[in-house]
Coordinates of C-alpha atoms in Angstrom, one line a residue:
X17 CA 52.3 -12.1 -5.8
X18 CA 52.0 -12.3 -9.6
X19 CA 48.7 -11.3 -11.1
X20 CA 46.7 -14.0 -12.8
X21 CA 43.2 -15.0 -13.9
X22 CA 42.1 -18.5 -13.0
X23 CA 39.1 -19.9 -14.8
X24 CA 38.0 -23.6 -14.5
X25 CA 34.4 -24.1 -15.6
X26 CA 32.6 -26.8 -13.8
X27 CA 29.3 -28.5 -14.6
X28 CA 27.7 -30.9 -12.2
X29 CA 25.0 -33.2 -13.5
X30 CA 22.9 -35.2 -11.0
X31 CA 19.9 -37.4 -11.0
X32 CA 18.4 -40.5 -12.6
X33 CA 19.7 -41.0 -16.1
X34 CA 22.3 -38.3 -15.8
X35 CA 25.0 -40.7 -17.3
X36 CA 23.0 -40.7 -20.5
X37 CA 24.1 -37.0 -21.0
X38 CA 27.8 -37.6 -20.4
X39 CA 29.1 -37.6 -24.0
X40 CA 26.8 -34.7 -24.9
X41 CA 28.2 -32.7 -21.9
X42 CA 31.8 -33.5 -22.9
X43 CA 31.3 -32.4 -26.5
X44 CA 29.5 -29.3 -25.4
X45 CA 32.7 -28.2 -23.6
X46 CA 34.9 -29.2 -26.5
X47 CA 36.2 -32.4 -25.0
X48 CA 37.8 -35.1 -27.2
X49 CA 40.1 -36.8 -24.7
X50 CA 38.6 -37.4 -21.3
X51 CA 40.4 -38.4 -18.1
X52 CA 37.8 -40.3 -16.0
X53 CA 38.4 -39.8 -12.3
X54 CA 36.6 -42.1 -9.9
X55 CA 36.9 -43.7 -6.4
X56 CA 37.6 -47.1 -5.2
X57 CA 35.3 -49.3 -7.1
X58 CA 31.6 -48.5 -6.6
X59 CA 31.5 -46.8 -10.0
X60 CA 32.8 -50.0 -11.5
X61 CA 30.7 -52.4 -9.4
X62 CA 27.4 -50.5 -10.2
X63 CA 28.1 -50.7 -14.0
X64 CA 28.1 -46.9 -14.2
X65 CA 31.7 -46.7 -15.5
X66 CA 30.9 -49.2 -18.3
X67 CA 27.8 -47.2 -19.3
X68 CA 29.7 -44.0 -19.4
X69 CA 32.5 -45.5 -21.4
X70 CA 30.1 -47.0 -24.0
X71 CA 28.5 -43.5 -24.3
X72 CA 31.9 -41.9 -24.8
X73 CA 33.0 -44.5 -27.4
X74 CA 29.8 -44.1 -29.4
X75 CA 30.6 -40.3 -29.5
X76 CA 34.2 -40.9 -30.6
X77 CA 35.6 -39.5 -27.4
X78 CA 38.8 -41.1 -26.2
X79 CA 39.2 -41.7 -22.5
X80 CA 41.6 -42.9 -19.8
X81 CA 40.5 -44.3 -16.4
X82 CA 42.1 -42.8 -13.3
X83 CA 40.7 -44.6 -10.2
X84 CA 41.5 -44.8 -6.6
X85 CA 40.2 -41.4 -5.4
X86 CA 39.7 -41.5 -1.6
X87 CA 38.1 -39.2 1.0
X88 CA 40.5 -36.3 1.7
X89 CA 42.6 -37.1 -1.3
X90 CA 46.3 -37.3 -0.9
X91 CA 48.4 -34.8 -2.8
X92 CA 50.5 -37.6 -4.2
X93 CA 47.5 -39.2 -5.8
X94 CA 46.3 -35.9 -7.2
X95 CA 49.7 -35.4 -8.7
X96 CA 49.5 -38.8 -10.4
X97 CA 46.2 -37.6 -11.9
X98 CA 47.9 -34.5 -13.2
X99 CA 50.7 -36.6 -14.8
X100 CA 48.2 -39.0 -16.3
X101 CA 46.1 -36.2 -17.8
X102 CA 49.2 -34.6 -19.2
X103 CA 50.6 -37.8 -20.7
X104 CA 47.3 -38.7 -22.2
X105 CA 46.8 -35.2 -23.6
X106 CA 43.4 -34.9 -21.8
X107 CA 41.3 -31.9 -22.7
X108 CA 38.5 -32.8 -20.4
X109 CA 38.4 -34.1 -16.8
X110 CA 35.3 -36.2 -15.9
X111 CA 34.8 -36.9 -12.2
X112 CA 32.4 -39.8 -11.6
X113 CA 31.0 -40.2 -8.1
X114 CA 31.1 -37.8 -5.2
X115 CA 33.4 -35.5 -3.4
X116 CA 36.4 -37.7 -3.4
X117 CA 36.4 -38.0 -7.2
X118 CA 35.7 -34.3 -7.6
X119 CA 38.4 -33.3 -5.2
X120 CA 40.9 -35.5 -7.0
X121 CA 39.9 -34.2 -10.4
X122 CA 40.4 -30.6 -9.6
X123 CA 44.2 -30.5 -9.8
X124 CA 44.2 -32.6 -12.9
X125 CA 41.9 -30.1 -14.5
X126 CA 44.3 -27.3 -13.7
X127 CA 47.4 -28.7 -15.4
X128 CA 48.5 -26.7 -18.5
X129 CA 48.5 -29.3 -21.2

């Protein structure tokens, strides 16, 4: 096996009003182009995605939506996320929601862009 070092910083922000800190967190980590990974619609239906996107726009952070994360994500969908991140030139992966979004976002965060 080849030797390597793997480093993927992760910050999880929870709680009431946490979405108000999104742009601040993205900028803190040097993000300027965010891939937003989310599930099958509750993030949209609740209005959370709209609030996050307004916050990112106000902070001059570009973003691309990547929805459809499901429990026990399929590798094929995760690969689509990797391709989307690479094509968009994402320098930040933002998972909105729970474990499905987080598990789908992990491979996209790993791509070498």
